[in-house]
Short mmCIF file of C-alpha atoms in Angstrom, two decimals:
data_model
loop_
_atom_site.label_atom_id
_atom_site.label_comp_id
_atom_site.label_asym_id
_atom_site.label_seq_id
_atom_site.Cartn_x
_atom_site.Cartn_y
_atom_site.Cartn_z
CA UNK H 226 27.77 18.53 -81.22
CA UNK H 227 26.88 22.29 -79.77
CA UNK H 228 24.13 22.57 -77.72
CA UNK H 229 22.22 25.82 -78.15
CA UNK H 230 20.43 27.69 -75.43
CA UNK H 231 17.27 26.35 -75.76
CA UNK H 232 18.70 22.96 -75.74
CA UNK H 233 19.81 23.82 -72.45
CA UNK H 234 16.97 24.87 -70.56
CA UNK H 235 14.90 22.39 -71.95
CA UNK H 236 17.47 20.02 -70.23
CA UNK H 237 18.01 21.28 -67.08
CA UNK H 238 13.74 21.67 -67.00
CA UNK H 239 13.94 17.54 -67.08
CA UNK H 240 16.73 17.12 -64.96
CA UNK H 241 14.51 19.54 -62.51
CA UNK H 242 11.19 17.13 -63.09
CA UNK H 243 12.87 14.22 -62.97
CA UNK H 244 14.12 15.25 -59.28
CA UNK H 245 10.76 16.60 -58.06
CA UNK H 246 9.51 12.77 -59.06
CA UNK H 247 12.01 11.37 -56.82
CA UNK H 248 11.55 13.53 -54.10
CA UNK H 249 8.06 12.77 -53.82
CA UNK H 250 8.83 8.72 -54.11
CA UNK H 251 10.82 8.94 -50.93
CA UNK H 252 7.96 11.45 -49.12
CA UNK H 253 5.50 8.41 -50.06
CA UNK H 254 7.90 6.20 -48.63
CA UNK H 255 8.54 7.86 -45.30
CA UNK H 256 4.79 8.00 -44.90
CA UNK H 257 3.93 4.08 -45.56
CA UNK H 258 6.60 3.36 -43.03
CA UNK H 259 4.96 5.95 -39.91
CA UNK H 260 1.78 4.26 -40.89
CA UNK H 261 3.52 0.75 -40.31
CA UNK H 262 5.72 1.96 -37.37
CA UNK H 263 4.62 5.14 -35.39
CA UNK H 264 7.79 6.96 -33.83
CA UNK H 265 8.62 7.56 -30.14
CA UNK H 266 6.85 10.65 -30.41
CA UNK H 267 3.95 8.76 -31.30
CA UNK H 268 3.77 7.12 -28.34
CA UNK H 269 4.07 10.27 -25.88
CA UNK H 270 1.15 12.24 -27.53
CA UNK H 271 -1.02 9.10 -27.93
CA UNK H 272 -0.35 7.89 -24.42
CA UNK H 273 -1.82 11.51 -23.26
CA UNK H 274 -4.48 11.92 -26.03
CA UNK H 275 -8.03 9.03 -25.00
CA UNK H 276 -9.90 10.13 -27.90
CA UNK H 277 -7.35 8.41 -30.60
CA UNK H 278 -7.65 4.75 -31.37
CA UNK H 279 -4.03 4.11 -30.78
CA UNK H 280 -3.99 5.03 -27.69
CA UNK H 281 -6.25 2.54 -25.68
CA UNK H 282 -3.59 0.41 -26.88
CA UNK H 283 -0.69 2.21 -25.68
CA UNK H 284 -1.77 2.92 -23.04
CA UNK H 285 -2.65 -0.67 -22.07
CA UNK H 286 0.42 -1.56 -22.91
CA UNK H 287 1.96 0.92 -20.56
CA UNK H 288 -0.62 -0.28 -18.07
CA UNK H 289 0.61 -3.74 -18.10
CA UNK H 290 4.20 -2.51 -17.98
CA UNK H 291 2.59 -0.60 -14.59
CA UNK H 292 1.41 -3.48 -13.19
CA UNK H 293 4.07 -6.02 -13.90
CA UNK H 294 6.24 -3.25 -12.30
CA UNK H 295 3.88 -2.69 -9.28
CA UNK H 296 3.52 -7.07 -9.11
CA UNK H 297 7.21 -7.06 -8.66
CA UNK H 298 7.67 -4.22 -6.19
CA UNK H 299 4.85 -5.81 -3.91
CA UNK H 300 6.65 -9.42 -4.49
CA UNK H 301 9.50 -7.74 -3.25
CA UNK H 302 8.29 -5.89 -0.67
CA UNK H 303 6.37 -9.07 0.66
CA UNK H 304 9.80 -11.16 0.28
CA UNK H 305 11.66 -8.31 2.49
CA UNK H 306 8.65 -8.51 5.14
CA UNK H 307 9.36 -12.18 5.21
CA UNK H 308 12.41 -11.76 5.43
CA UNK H 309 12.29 -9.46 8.24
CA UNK H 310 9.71 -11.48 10.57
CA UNK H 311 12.56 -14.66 10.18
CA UNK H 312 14.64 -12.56 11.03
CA UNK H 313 12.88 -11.73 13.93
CA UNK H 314 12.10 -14.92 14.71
CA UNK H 315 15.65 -15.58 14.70
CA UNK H 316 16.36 -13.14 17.02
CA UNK H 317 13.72 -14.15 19.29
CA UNK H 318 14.95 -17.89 19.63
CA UNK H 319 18.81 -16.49 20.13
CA UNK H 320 17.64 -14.64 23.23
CA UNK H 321 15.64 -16.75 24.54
CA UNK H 322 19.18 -19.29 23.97
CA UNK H 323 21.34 -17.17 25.44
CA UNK H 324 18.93 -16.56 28.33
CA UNK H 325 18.21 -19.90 29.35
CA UNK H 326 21.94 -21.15 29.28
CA UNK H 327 22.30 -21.63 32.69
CA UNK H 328 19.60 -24.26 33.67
CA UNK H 329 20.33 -26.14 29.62
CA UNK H 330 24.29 -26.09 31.46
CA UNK H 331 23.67 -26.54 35.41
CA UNK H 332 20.23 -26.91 36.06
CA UNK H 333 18.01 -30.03 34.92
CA UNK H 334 18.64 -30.04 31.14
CA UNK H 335 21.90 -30.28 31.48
CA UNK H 336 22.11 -33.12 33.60
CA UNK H 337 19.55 -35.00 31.37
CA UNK H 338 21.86 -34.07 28.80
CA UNK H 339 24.41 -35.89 30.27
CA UNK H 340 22.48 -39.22 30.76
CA UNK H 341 21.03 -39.39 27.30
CA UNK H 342 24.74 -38.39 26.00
CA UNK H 343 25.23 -42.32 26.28
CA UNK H 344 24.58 -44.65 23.67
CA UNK H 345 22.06 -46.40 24.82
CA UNK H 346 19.57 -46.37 27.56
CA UNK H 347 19.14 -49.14 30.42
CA UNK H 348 17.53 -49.78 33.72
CA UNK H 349 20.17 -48.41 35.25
CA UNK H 350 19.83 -44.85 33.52
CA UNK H 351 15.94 -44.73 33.70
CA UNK H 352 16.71 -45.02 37.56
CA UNK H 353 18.87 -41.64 36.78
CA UNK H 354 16.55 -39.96 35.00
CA UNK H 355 13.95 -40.42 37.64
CA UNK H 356 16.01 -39.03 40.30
CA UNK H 357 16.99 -36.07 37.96
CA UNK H 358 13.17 -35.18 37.24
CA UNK H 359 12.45 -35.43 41.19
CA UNK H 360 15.40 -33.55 42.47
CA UNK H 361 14.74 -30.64 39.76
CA UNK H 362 13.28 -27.59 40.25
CA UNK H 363 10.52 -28.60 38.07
CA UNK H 364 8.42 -29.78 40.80
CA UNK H 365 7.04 -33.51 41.81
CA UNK H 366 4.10 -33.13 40.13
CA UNK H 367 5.55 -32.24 36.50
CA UNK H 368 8.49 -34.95 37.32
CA UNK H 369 5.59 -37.96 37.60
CA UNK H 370 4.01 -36.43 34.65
CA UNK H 371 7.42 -36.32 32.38
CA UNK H 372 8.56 -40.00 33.39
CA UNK H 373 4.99 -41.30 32.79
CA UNK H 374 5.02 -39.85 29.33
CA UNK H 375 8.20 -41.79 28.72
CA UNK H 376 7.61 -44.59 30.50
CA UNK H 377 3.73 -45.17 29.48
CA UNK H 378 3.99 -43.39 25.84
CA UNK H 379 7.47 -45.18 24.05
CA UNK H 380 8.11 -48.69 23.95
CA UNK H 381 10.97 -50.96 24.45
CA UNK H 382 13.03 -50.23 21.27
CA UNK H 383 12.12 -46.73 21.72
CA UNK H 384 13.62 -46.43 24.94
CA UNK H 385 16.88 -47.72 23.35
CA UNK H 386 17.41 -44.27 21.29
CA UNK H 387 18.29 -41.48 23.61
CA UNK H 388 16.93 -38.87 20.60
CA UNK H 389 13.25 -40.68 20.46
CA UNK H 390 13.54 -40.28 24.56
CA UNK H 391 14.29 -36.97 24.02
CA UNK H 392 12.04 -35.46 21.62
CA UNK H 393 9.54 -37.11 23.76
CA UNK H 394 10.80 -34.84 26.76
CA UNK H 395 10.74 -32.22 24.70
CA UNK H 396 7.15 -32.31 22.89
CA UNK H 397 5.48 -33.75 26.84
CA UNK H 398 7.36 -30.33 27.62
CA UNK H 399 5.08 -28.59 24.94
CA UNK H 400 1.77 -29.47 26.07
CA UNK H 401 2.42 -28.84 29.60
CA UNK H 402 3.16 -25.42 28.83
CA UNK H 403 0.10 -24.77 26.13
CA UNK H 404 -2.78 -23.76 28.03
CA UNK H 405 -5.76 -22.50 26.14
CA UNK H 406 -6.92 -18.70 26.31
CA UNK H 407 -7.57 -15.83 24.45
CA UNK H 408 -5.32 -13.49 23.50
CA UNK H 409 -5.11 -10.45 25.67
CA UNK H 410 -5.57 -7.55 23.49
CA UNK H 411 -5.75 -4.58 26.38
CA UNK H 412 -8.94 -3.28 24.70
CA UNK H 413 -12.48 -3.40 27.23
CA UNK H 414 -15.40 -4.78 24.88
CA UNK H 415 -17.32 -1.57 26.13
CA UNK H 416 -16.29 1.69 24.09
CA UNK H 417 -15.19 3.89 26.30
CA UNK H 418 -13.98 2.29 29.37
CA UNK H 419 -10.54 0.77 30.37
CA UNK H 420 -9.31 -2.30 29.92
CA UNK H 421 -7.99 -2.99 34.14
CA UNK H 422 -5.09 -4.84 34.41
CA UNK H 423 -4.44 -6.22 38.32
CA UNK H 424 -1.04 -7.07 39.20
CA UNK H 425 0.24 -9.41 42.47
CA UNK H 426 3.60 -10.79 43.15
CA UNK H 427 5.53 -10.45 46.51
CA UNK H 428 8.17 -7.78 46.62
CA UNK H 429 11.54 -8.79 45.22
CA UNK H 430 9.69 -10.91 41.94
CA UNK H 431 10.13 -7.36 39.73
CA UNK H 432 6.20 -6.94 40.00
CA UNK H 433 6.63 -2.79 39.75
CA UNK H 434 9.45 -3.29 37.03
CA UNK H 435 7.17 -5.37 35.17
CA UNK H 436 4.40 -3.03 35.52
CA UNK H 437 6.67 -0.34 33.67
CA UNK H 438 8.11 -2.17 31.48
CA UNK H 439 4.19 -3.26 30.34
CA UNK H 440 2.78 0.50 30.38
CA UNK H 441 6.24 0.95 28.16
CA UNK H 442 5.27 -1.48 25.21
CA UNK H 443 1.70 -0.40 25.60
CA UNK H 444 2.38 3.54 24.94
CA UNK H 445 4.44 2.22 22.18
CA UNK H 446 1.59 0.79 20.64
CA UNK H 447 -0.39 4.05 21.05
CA UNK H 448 -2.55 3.26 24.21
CA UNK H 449 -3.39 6.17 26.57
CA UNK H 450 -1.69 4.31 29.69
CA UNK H 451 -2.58 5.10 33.64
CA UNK H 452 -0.74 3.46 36.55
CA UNK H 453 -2.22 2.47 40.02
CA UNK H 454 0.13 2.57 42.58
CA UNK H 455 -1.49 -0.01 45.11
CA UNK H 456 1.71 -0.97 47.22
CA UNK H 457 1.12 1.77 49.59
CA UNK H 458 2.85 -0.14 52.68
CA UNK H 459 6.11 0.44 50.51
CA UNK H 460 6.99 3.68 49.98
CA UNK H 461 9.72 2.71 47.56
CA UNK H 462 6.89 1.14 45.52
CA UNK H 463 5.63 4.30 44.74
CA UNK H 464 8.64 5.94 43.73
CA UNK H 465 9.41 3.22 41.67
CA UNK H 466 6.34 2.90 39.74
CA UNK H 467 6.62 7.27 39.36
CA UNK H 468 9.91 6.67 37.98
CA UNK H 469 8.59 3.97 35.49
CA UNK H 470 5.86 6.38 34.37
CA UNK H 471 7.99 9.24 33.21
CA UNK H 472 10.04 7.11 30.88
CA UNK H 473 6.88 5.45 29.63
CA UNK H 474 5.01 8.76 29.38
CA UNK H 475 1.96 7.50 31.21
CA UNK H 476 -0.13 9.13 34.03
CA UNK H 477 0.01 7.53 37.67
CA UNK H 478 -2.47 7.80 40.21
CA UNK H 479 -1.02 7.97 43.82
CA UNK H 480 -1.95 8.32 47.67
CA UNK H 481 -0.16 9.08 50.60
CA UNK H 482 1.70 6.32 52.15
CA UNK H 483 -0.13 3.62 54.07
CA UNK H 484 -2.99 4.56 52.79
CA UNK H 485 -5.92 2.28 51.52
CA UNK H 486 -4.57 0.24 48.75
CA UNK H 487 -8.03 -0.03 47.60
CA UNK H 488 -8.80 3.23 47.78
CA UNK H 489 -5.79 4.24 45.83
CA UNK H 490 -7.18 1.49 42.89
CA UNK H 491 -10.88 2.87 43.11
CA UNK H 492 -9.88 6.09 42.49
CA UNK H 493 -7.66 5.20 39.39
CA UNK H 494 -10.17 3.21 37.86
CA UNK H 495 -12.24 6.04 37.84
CA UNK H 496 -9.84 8.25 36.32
CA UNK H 497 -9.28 6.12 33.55
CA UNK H 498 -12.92 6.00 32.68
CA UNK H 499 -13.54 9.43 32.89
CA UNK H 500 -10.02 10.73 31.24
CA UNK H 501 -10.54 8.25 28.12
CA UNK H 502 -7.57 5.87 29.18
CA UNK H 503 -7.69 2.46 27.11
CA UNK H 504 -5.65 0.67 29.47
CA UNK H 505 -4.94 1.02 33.50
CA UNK H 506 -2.59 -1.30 35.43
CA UNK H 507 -3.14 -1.89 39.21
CA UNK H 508 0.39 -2.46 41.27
CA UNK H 509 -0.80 -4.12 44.84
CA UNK H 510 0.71 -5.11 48.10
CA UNK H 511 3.59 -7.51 48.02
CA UNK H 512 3.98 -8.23 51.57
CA UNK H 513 2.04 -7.64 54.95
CA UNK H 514 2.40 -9.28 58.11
CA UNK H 515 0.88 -12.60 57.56
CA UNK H 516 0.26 -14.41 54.35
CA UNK H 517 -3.83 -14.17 55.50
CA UNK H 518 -3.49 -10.36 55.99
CA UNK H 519 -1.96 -9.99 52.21
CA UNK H 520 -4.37 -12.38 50.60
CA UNK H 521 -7.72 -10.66 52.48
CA UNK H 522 -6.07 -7.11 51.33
CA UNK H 523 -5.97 -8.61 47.67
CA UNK H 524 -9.66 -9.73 47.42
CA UNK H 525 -10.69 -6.83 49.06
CA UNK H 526 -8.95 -5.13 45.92
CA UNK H 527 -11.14 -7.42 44.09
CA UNK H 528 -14.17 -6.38 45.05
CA UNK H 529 -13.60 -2.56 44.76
CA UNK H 530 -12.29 -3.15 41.08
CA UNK H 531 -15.86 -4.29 40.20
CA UNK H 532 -17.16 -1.61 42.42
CA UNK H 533 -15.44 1.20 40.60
CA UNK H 534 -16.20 -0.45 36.76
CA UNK H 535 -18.39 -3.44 36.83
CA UNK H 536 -16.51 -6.32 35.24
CA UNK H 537 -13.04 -5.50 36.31
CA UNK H 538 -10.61 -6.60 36.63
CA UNK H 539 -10.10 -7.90 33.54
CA UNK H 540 -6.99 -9.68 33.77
CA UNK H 541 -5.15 -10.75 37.10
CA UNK H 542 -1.26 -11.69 36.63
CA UNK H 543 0.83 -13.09 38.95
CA UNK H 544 4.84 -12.02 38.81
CA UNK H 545 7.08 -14.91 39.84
CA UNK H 546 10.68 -14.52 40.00
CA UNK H 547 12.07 -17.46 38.76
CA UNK H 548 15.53 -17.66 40.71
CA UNK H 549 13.38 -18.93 43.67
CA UNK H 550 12.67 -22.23 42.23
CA UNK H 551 10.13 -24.59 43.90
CA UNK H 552 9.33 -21.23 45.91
CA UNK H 553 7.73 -19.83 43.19
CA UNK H 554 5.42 -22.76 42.70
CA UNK H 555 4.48 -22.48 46.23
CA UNK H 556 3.52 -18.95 45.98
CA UNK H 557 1.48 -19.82 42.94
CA UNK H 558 -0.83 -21.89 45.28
CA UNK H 559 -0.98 -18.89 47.30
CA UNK H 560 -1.99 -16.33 45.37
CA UNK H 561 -4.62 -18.64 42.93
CA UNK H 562 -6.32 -19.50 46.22
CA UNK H 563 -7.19 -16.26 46.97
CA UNK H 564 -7.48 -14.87 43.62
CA UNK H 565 -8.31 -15.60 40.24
CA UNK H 566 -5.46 -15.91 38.37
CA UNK H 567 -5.62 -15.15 34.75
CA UNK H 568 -1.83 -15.30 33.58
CA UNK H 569 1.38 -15.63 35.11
CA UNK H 570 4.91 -13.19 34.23
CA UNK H 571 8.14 -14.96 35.04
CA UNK H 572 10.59 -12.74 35.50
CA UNK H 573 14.88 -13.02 35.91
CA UNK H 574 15.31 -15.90 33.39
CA UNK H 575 18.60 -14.59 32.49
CA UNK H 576 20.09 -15.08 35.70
CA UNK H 577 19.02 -18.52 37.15
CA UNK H 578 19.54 -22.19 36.32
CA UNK H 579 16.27 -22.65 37.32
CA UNK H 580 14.44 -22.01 33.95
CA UNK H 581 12.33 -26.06 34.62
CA UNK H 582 10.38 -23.94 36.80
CA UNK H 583 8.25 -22.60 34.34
CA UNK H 584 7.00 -26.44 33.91
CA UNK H 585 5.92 -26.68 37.08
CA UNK H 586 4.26 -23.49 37.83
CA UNK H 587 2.33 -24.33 34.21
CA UNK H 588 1.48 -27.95 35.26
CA UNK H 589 0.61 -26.40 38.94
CA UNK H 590 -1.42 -23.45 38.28
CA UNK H 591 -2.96 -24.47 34.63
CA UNK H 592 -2.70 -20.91 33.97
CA UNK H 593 -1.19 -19.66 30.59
CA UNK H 594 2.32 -17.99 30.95
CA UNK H 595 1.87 -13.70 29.29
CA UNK H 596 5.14 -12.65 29.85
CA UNK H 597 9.09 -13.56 30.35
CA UNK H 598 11.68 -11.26 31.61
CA UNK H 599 15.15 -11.95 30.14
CA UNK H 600 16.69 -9.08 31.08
CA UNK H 601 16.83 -5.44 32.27
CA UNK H 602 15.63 -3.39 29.26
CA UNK H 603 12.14 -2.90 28.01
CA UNK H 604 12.49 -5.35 25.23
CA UNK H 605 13.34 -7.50 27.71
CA UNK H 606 9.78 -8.28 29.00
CA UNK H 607 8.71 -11.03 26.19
CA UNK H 608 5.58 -12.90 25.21
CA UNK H 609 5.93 -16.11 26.04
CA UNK H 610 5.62 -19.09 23.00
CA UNK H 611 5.96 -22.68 24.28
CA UNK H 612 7.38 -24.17 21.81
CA UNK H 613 10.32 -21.21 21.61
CA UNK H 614 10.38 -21.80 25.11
CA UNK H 615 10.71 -25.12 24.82
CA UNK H 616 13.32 -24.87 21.93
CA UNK H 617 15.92 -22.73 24.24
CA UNK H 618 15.71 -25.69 27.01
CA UNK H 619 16.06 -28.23 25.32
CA UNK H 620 18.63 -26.60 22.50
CA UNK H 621 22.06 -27.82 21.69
CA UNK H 622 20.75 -30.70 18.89
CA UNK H 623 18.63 -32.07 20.98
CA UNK H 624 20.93 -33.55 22.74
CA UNK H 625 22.46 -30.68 25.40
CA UNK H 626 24.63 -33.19 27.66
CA UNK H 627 27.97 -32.06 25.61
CA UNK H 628 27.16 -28.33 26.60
CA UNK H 629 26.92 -29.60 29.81
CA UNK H 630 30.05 -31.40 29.93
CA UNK H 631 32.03 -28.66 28.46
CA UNK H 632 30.99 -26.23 31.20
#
């Protein structure tokens, strides 16, 4: 049938409404659903605008996102320090191994190492071990005290086991070297004075080197560091101890050779007070005529320590080279006669077989160990841990006899 023209504009103005209808269905739609589900774009402009309700909770929830992520990062920042003081720890123990392999192979561990390599321990080996501990360079009094603590501290059936004999060895070892002190933190309880550091040793125990290698660490830690050069009978002293203070950047106080030791000390104490230093060292004489001469110049040095800052010193170390053995102990007795001994340095570890020394000079003096030197290089100059210590002599499984035997 024909449609006329009104016919067809009446149709295409319902084909026209009907469109508009469905256009504005779908609008309705699309605006239910960003009610429902608010876009990406949403998010950005809430997360930046506080006055809108949906934001507090945006924002919270990029908050906690925040802090999960933080939580993790410190987890894993906390896992990496860990990881890093093991490591150091590790590190610590493998030089201390390495350094100490000479007296585990041909010194007194090692030939304990060989008795308790048998199976099983008799009369006949206890007789051994006795004259191993006695002929060691341990000293007689730490020998009594190590075959007591076997003898008076295991029983029968213990005895049998070389390992209980051991670890018994070892942990005796332990508490012979644990003395209690404070920690020596370099700072004076008085603001604004010096903490004084006084230094003995004869020449040849690496008294200066220590000294420099001490200032060293110290200026690493960001002390203001002065130097005393006391051993004025030995011109190469001096030198030694200027050459020391360049590389560690610290200031050294000096006289003219042969002159006063404590004079030299006096006047550096002073310094340090008045220039703001937080820590001065004292070097002293290592060798006069007699032993009475050297000991009456060291308490002399004594006294004028307190004279130029009441108080001082604060610490007194001894430097013992540990290559001279039963020497060393000897010395020990020396020096704490005449002065008070605060802490001990044992230096050339790395080069002796004679490492048992360090349980004698403990057990003699009853004076806590500061320092060990296993080697040439700053680092080199360690804090001493007993039971590290202690690890490193006695390593190889507890049972070091094989090392011994392969060497």
């Amino acid at each position: 049938m024909p449609v006329s023209g009104d016919q067809l504009i009446t149709l295409l103005i319902a084909l026209a409404a009907t469109a508009l209808v469905v256009l504005g269905i779908r609008r309705a739609s699309n605006r239910s659903s960003n009610k429902l589900k608010p876009s990406d774009s949403g998010k950005r402009l809430s997360s930046r605008s506080s006055g809108d309700d949906s934001s507090g909770d945006d924002s919270s929830d990029e908050s906690s996102g925040n802090k999960s992520e933080n939580d993790s990062q410190k987890s894993g920042a906390s896992a990496t320090k860990e990881g890093h003081e093991e490591s150091s720890e590790d590190n610590e123990q493998d030089l201390l191994d390495a350094s100490l392999s000479k007296t585990r192979s041909l010194g007194f561990v090692g030939r304990l190492g060989k008795l308790f390599s048998r199976k099983k321990i008799d009369d006949a080996l206890l007789e051994e071990l006795e004259e191993v501990l006695f002929t060691a360079d341990i000293g007689p009094k730490t020998a009594n005290r190590l075959l007591g603590a076997i003898k008076e501290g295991l029983s029968k059936d213990d005895l049998e086991d070389p390992q209980v004999v051991w670890k018994m060895l070892k942990d005796e070892s332990i508490d012979i070297l644990t003395i209690e002190s404070e920690e020596v933190t370099f700072d004076n309880p008085v603001e604004g004075e010096p903490f004084v550091l006084l230094v003995l040793g004869v020449n040849g125990a690496g008294k200066t080197t220590t000294i420099g290698k001490l200032a060293a660490k110290l200026k690493a830690e960001g002390k203001k560091v002065l130097l005393a050069a006391g051993d004025t009978f030995r011109a190469a002293a001096v030198e030694q101890l200027e050459v020391w203070a360049e590389r560690a950047d610290a200031t050294i106080v000096r006289g003219k050779d042969g002159q006063d030791p404590s004079s030299v000390i006096f006047d550096a104490i002073r310094q340090g007070k008045e220039g703001g230093y937080d820590v001065v060292i004292a070097d002293t004489a290592g060798r006069l005529h007699t032993k009475t001469e050297l000991m009456d110049e060291l308490k002399k040095v004594g006294r004028v320590c307190d004279k130029a800052l009441p108080g001082c010193p604060h610490e007194t170390w001894l430097v013992l080279d540990s290559t001279t053995g039963q020497n060393a102990i000897a010395q020990a007795v020396h020096f704490k006669a005449a002065m008070n001994v605060t802490g001990i340095v044992l230096t050339k570890l790395d080069g002796t077989a004679k490492g048992g020394v360090v349980l004698g000079i403990s057990e003699e003096m009853k004076v806590p160990i500061r320092f060990i030197g296993i080697g040439e290089q700053v680092d080199d100059l360690r804090p001493f841990s007993p039971e590290t210590f202690v690890a490193a002599l006695y390593q190889s499984g507890d049972l070091s006899g094989d090392e011994a035997q392969r060497q």
